[in-house]
PDB file of C-alpha atoms and ligand atoms in Angstrom:
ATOM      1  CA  UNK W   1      -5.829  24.557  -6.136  1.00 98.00           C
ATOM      2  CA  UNK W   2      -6.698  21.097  -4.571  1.00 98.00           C
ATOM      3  CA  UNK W   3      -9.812  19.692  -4.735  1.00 98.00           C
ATOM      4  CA  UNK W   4     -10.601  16.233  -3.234  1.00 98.00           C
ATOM      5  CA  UNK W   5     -13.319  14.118  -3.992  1.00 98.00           C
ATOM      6  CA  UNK W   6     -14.310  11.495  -1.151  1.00 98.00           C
ATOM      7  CA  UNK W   7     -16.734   8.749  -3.138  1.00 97.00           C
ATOM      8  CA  UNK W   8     -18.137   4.980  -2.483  1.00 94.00           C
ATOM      9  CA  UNK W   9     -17.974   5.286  -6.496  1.00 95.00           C
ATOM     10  CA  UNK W  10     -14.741   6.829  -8.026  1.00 97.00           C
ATOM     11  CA  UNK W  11     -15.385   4.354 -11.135  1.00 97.00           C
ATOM     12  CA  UNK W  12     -18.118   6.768 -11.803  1.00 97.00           C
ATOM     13  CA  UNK W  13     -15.807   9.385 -12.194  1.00 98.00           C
ATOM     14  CA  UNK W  14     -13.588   8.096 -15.527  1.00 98.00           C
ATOM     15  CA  UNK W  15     -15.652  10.033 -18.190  1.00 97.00           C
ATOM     16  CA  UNK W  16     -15.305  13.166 -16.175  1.00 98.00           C
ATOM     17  CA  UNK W  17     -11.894  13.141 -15.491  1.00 98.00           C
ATOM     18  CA  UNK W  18     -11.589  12.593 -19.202  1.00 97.00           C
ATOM     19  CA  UNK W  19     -12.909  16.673 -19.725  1.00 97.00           C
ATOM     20  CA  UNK W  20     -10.324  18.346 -22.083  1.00 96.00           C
ATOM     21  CA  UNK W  21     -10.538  21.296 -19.563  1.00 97.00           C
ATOM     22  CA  UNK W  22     -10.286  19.534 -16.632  1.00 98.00           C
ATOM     23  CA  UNK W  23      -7.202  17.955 -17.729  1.00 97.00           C
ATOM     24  CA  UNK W  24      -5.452  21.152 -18.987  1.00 96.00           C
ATOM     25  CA  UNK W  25      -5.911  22.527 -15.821  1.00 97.00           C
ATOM     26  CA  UNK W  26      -4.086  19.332 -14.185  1.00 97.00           C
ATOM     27  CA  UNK W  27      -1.601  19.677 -16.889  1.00 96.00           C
ATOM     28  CA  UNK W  28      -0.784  23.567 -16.534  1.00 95.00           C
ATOM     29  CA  UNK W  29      -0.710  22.670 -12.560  1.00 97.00           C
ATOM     30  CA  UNK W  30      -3.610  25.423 -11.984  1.00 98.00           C
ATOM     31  CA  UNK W  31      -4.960  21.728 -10.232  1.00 98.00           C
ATOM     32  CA  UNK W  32      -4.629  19.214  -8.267  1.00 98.00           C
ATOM     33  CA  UNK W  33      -7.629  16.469  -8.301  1.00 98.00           C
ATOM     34  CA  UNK W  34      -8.059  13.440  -5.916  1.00 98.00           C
ATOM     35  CA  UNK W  35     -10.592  10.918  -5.655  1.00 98.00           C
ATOM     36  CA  UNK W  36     -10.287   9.125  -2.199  1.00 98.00           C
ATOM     37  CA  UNK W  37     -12.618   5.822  -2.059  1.00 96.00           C
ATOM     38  CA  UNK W  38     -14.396   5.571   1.209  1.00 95.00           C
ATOM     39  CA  UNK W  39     -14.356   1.753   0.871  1.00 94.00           C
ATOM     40  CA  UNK W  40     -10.713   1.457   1.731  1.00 94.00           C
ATOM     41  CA  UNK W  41     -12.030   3.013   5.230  1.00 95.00           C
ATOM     42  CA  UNK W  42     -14.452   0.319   5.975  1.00 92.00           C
ATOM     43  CA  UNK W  43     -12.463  -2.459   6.458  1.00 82.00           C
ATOM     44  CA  UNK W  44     -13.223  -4.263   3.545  1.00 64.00           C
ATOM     45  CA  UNK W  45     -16.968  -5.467   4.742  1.00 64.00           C
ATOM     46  CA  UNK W  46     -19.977  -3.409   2.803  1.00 60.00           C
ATOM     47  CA  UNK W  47     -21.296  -4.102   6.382  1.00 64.00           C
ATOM     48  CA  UNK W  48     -18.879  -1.321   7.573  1.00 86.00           C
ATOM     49  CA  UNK W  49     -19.865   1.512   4.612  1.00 91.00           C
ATOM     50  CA  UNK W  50     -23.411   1.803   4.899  1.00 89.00           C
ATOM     51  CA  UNK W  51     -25.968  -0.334   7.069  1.00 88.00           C
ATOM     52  CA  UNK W  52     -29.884   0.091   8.536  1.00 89.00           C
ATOM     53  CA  UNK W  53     -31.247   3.466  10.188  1.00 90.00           C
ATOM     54  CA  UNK W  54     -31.761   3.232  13.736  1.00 92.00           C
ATOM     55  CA  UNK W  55     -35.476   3.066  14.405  1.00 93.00           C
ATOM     56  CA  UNK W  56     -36.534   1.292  11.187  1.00 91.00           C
ATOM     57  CA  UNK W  57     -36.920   2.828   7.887  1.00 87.00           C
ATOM     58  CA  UNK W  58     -36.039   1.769   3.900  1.00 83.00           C
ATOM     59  CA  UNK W  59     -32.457   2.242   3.075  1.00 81.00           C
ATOM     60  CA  UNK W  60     -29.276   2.401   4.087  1.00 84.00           C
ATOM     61  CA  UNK W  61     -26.862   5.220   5.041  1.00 88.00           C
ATOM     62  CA  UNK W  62     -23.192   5.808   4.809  1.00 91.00           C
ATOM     63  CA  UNK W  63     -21.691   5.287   8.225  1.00 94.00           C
ATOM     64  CA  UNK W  64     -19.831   7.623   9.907  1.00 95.00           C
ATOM     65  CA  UNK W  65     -16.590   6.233  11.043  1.00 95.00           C
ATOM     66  CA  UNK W  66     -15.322   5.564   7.648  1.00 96.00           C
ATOM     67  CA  UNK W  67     -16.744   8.562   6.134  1.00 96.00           C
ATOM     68  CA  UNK W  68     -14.636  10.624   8.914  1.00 97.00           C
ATOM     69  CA  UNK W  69     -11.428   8.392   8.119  1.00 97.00           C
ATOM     70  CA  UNK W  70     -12.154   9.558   4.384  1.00 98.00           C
ATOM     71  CA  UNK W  71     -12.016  13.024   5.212  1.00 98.00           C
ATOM     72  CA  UNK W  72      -9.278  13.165   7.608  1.00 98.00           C
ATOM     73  CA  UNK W  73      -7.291  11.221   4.621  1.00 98.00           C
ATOM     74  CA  UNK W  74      -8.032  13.868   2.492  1.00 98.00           C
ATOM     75  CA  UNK W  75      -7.362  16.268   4.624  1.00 98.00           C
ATOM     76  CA  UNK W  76      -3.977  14.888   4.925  1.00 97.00           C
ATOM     77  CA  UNK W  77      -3.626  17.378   8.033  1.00 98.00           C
ATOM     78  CA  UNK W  78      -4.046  20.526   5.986  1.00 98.00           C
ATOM     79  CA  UNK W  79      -5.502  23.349   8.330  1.00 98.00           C
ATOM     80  CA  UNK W  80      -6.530  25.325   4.922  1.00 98.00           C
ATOM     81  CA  UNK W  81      -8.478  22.746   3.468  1.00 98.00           C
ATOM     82  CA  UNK W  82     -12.429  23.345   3.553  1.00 98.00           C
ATOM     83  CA  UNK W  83     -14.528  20.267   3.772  1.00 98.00           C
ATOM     84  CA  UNK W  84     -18.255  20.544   2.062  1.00 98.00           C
ATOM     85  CA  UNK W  85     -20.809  18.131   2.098  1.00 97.00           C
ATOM     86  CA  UNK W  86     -23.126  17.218  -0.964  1.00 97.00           C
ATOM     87  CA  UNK W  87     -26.633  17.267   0.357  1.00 95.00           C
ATOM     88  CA  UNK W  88     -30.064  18.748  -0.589  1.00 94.00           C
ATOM     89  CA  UNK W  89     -30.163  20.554   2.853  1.00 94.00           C
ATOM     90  CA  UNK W  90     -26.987  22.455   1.900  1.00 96.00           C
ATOM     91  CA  UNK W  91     -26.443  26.195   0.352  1.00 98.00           C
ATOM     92  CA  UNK W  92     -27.858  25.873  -3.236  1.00 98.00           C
ATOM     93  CA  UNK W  93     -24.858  25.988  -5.648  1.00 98.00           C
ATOM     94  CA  UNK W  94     -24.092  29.184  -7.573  1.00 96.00           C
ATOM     95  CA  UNK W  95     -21.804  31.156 -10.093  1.00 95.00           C
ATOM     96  CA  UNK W  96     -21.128  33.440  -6.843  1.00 95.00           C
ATOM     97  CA  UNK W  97     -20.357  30.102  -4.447  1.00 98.00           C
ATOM     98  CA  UNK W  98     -18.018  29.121  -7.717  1.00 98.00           C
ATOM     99  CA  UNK W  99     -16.595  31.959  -7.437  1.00 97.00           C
ATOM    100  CA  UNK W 100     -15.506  31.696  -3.716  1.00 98.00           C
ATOM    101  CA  UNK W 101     -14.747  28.020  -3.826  1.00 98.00           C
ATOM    102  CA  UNK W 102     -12.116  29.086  -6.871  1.00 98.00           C
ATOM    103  CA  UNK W 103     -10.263  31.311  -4.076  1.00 98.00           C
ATOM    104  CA  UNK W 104      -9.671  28.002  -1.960  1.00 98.00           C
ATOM    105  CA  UNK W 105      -6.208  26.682  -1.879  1.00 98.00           C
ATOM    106  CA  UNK W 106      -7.835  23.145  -1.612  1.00 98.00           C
ATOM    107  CA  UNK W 107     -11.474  21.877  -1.362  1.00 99.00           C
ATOM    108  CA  UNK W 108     -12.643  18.530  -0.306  1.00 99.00           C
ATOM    109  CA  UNK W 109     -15.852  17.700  -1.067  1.00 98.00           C
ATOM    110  CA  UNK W 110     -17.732  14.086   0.733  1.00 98.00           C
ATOM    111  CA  UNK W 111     -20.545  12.847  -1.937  1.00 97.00           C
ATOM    112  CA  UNK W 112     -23.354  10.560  -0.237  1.00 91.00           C
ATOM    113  CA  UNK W 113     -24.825   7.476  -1.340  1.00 81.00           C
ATOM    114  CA  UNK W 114     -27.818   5.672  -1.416  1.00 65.00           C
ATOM    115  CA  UNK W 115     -30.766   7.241   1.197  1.00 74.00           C
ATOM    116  CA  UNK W 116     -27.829   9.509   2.566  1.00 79.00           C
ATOM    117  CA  UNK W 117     -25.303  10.190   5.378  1.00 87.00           C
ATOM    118  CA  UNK W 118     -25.554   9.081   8.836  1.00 94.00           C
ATOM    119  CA  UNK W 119     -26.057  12.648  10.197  1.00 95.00           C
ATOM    120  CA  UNK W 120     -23.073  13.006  12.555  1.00 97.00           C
ATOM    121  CA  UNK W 121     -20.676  13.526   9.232  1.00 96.00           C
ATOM    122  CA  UNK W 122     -22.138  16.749   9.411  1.00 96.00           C
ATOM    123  CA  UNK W 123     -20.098  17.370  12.622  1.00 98.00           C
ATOM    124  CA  UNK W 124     -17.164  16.937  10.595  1.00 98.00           C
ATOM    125  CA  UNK W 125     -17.351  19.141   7.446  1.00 98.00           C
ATOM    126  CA  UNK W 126     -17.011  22.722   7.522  1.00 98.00           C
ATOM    127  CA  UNK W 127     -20.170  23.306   4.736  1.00 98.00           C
ATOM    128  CA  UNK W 128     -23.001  21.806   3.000  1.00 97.00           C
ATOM    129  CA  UNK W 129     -23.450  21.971  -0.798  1.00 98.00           C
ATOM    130  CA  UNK W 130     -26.612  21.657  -2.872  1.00 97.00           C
ATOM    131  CA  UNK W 131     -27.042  21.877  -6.168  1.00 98.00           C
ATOM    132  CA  UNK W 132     -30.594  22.330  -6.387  1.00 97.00           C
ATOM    133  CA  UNK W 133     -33.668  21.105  -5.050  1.00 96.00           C
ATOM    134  CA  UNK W 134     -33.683  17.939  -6.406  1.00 95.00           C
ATOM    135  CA  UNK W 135     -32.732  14.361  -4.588  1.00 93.00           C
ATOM    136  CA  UNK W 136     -29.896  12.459  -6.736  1.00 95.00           C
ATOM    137  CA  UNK W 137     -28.979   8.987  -5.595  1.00 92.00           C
ATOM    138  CA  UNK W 138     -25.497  10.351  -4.898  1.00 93.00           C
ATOM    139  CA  UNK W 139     -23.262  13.272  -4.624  1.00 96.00           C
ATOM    140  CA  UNK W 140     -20.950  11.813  -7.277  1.00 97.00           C
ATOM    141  CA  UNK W 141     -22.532  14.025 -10.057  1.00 98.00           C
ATOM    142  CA  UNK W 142     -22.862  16.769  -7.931  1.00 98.00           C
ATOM    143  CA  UNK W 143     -19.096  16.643  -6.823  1.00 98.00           C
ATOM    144  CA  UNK W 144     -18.782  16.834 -10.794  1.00 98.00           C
ATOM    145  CA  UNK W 145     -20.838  19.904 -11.520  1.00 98.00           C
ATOM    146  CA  UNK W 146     -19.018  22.123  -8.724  1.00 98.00           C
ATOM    147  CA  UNK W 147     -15.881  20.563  -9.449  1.00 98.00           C
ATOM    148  CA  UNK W 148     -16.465  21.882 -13.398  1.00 98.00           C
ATOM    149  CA  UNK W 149     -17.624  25.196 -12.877  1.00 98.00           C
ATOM    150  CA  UNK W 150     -14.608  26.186 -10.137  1.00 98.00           C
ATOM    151  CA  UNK W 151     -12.192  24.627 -12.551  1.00 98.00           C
ATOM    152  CA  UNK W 152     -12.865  26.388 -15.155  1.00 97.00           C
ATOM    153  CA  UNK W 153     -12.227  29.666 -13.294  1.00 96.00           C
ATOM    154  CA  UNK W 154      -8.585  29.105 -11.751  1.00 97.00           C
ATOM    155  CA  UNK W 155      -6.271  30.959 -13.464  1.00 95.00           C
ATOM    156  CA  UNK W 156      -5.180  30.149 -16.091  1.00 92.00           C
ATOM    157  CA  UNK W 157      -7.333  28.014 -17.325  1.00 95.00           C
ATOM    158  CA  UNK W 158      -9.456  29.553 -19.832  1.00 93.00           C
ATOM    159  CA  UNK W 159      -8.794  33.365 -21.198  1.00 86.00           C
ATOM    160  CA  UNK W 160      -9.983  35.740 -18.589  1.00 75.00           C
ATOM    161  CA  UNK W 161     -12.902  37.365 -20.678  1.00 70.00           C
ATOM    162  CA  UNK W 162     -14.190  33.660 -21.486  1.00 74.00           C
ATOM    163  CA  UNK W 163     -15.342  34.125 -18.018  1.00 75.00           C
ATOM    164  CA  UNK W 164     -16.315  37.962 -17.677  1.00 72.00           C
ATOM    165  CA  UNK W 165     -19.458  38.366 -19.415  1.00 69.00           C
ATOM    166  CA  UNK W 166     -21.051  35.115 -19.176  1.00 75.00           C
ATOM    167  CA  UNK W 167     -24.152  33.969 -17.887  1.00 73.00           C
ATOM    168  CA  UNK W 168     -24.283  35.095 -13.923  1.00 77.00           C
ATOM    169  CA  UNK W 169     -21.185  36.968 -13.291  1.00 71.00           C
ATOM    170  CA  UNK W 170     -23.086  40.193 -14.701  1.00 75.00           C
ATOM    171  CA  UNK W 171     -26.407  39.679 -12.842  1.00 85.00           C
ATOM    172  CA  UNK W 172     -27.383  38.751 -16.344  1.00 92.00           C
ATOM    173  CA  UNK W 173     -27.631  36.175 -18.819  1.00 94.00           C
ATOM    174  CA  UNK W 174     -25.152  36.185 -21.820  1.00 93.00           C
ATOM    175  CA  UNK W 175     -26.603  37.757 -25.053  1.00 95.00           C
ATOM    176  CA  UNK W 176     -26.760  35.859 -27.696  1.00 96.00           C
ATOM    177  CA  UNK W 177     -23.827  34.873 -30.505  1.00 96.00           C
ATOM    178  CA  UNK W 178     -23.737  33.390 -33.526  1.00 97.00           C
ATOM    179  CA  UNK W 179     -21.125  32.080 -35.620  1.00 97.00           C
ATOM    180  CA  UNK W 180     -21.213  30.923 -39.570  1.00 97.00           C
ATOM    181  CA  UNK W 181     -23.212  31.016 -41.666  1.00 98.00           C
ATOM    182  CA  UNK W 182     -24.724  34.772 -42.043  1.00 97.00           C
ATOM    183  CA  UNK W 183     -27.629  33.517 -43.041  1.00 98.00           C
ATOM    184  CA  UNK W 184     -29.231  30.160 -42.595  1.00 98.00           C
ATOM    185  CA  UNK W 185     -32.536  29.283 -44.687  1.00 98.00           C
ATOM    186  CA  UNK W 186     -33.295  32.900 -44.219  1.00 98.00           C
ATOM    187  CA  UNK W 187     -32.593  32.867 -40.944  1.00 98.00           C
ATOM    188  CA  UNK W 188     -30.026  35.630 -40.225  1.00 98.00           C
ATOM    189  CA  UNK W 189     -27.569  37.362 -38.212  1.00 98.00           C
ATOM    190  CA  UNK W 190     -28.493  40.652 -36.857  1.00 98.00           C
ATOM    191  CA  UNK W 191     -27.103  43.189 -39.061  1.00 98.00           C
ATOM    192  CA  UNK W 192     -25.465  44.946 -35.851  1.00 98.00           C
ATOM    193  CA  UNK W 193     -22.596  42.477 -35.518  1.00 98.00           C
ATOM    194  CA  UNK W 194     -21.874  42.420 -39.055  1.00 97.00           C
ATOM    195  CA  UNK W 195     -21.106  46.195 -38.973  1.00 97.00           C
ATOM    196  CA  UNK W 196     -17.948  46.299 -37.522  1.00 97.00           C
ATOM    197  CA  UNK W 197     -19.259  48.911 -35.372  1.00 98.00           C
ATOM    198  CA  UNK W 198     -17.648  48.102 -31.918  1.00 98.00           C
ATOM    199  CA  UNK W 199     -19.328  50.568 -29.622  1.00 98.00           C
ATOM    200  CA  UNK W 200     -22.696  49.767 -31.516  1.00 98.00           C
ATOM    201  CA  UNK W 201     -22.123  46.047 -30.950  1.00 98.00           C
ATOM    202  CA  UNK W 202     -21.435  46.169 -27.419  1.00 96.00           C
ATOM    203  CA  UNK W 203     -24.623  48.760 -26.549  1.00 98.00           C
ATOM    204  CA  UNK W 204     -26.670  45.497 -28.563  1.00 98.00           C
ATOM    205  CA  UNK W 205     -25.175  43.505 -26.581  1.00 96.00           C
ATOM    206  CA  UNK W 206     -25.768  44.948 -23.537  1.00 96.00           C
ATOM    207  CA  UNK W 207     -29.065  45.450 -24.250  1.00 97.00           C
ATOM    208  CA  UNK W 208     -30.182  41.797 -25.480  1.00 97.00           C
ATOM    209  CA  UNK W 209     -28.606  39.971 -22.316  1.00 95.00           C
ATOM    210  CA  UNK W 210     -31.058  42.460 -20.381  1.00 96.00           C
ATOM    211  CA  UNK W 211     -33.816  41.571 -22.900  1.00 97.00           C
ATOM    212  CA  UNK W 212     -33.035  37.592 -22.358  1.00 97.00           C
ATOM    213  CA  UNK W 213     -32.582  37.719 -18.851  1.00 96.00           C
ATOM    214  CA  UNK W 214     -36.143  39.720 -18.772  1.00 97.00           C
ATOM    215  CA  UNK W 215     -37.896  37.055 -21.313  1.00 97.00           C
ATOM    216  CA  UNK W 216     -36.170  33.387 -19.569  1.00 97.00           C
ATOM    217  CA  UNK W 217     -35.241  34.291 -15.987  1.00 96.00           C
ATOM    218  CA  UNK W 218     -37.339  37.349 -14.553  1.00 96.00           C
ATOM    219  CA  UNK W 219     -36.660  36.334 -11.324  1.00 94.00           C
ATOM    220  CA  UNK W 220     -32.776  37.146 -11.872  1.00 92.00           C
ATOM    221  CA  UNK W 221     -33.842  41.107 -12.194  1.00 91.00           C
ATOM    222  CA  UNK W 222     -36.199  40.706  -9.532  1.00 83.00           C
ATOM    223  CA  UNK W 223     -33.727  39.790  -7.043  1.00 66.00           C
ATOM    224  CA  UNK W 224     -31.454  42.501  -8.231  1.00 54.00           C
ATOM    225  CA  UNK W 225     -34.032  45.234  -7.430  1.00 53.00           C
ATOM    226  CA  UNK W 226     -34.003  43.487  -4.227  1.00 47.00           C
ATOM    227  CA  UNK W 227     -30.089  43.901  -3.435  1.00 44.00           C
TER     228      UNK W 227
HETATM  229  N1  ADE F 301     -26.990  14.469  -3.016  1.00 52.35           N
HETATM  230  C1  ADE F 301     -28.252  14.099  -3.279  1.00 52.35           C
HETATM  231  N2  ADE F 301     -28.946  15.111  -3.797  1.00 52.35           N
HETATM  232  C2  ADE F 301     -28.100  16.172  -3.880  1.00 52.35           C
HETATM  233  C3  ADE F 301     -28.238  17.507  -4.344  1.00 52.35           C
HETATM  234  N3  ADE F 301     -29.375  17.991  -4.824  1.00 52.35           N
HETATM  235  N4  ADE F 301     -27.153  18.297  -4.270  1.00 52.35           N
HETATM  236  C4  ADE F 301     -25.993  17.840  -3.758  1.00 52.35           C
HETATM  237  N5  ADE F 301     -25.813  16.585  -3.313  1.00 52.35           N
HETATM  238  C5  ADE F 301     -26.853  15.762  -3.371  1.00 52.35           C
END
């Protein structure tokens, strides 16, 4: 898979591209990342990447003709390629939407900046991201979270059941695990996973992700009575 990421900031991208995963999956060829700066489509003047709103207001937006050159760039004429957006008025982000964007043969996603995009970008991108209802003062991070949990589900990439029973992908969240020692300051591990018992285990298990999901995120069990 391809993903491109068009950015005003690609500096702000070196720790992430650092990510042991992230760079196994470039190295096993599962993908292909690209970070295409915006500012070599605005002619070299910051007067040409962002400027004023019409009609007054604080703040500048990204302007569209070099946001548009961005995208085509990364596009690089590929009639597969699905363009997305970052914005808080898009689809809010989720282990299903990770799940679909993992199918793509290449992704490009166009981060914001600042108080946001001049809005005809939008009548250039096939989608609209969110990932959650918050305001960041980019889509640079954002880029990074979707970017991290598609990766991590190519092929490949990690062992298949690394992926099966986590968080989401049941409808539940993951039970809980524990790892050495047995027993800290009293503290210890239920006796269940000690025993060796594997059909016993995995009944415990299936009931304690129910019993978390109930206790930290009702509303996950709510919506599935709703499906
Ligand atoms: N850009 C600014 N806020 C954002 C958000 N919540 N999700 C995606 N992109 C954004």
């Amino acid at each position: 898979m391809k993903i491109s990421i068009c950015t005003v900031a690609p500096e702000t991208f070196e720790g992430f591209l650092q990510g042991k995963v992230l760079q196994r999956a470039v190295r096993n060829g599962a993908l292909s990342l690209e970070l295409i700066d915006i500012r070599t489509f605005a002619g070299g003047s910051f007067r040409h990447l962002d400027d004023n709103t019409f009609g007054g207001g604080t703040g500048q937006v990204l302007r569209v003709d070099p946001v548009v050159k961005a995208i085509e760039a990364a596009k690089g004429g590929d009639p597969d390629a699905y363009v997305a957006a970052l914005t808080p008025r898009g689809q809010v982000f989720s282990q299903k939407m990770a799940r679909d964007l993992a199918e793509l043969s290449h992704l490009v996603l166009v981060c914001g900046h600042y108080e946001g995009f001049d809005e005809r970008i939008y009548h250039h991108v096939d989608g609209m991201i969110s990932i959650g209802d918050f305001v960041l003062t980019g889509g640079e991070l954002a880029s990074q979270v979707i970017t991290d949990a598609v990766v991590r589900l190519l092929p490949g990439v990690l062992k298949d059941e690394a992926t099966q029973d986590e968080s989401f992908e049941t409808g539940l969240l993951e039970y809980p695990q524990y790892t050495q020692p047995a027993d800290y300051h009293g503290d210890k591990v239920p006796e269940v996973l000690l025993s060796g018992n594997h059909a016993a285990i995995k009944a415990w298990r299936r009931e304690q992700a129910r019993l978390v999901t109930e206790k930290f995120r009702p509303d996950l069990l709510e919506s599935d009575r709703k499906e």
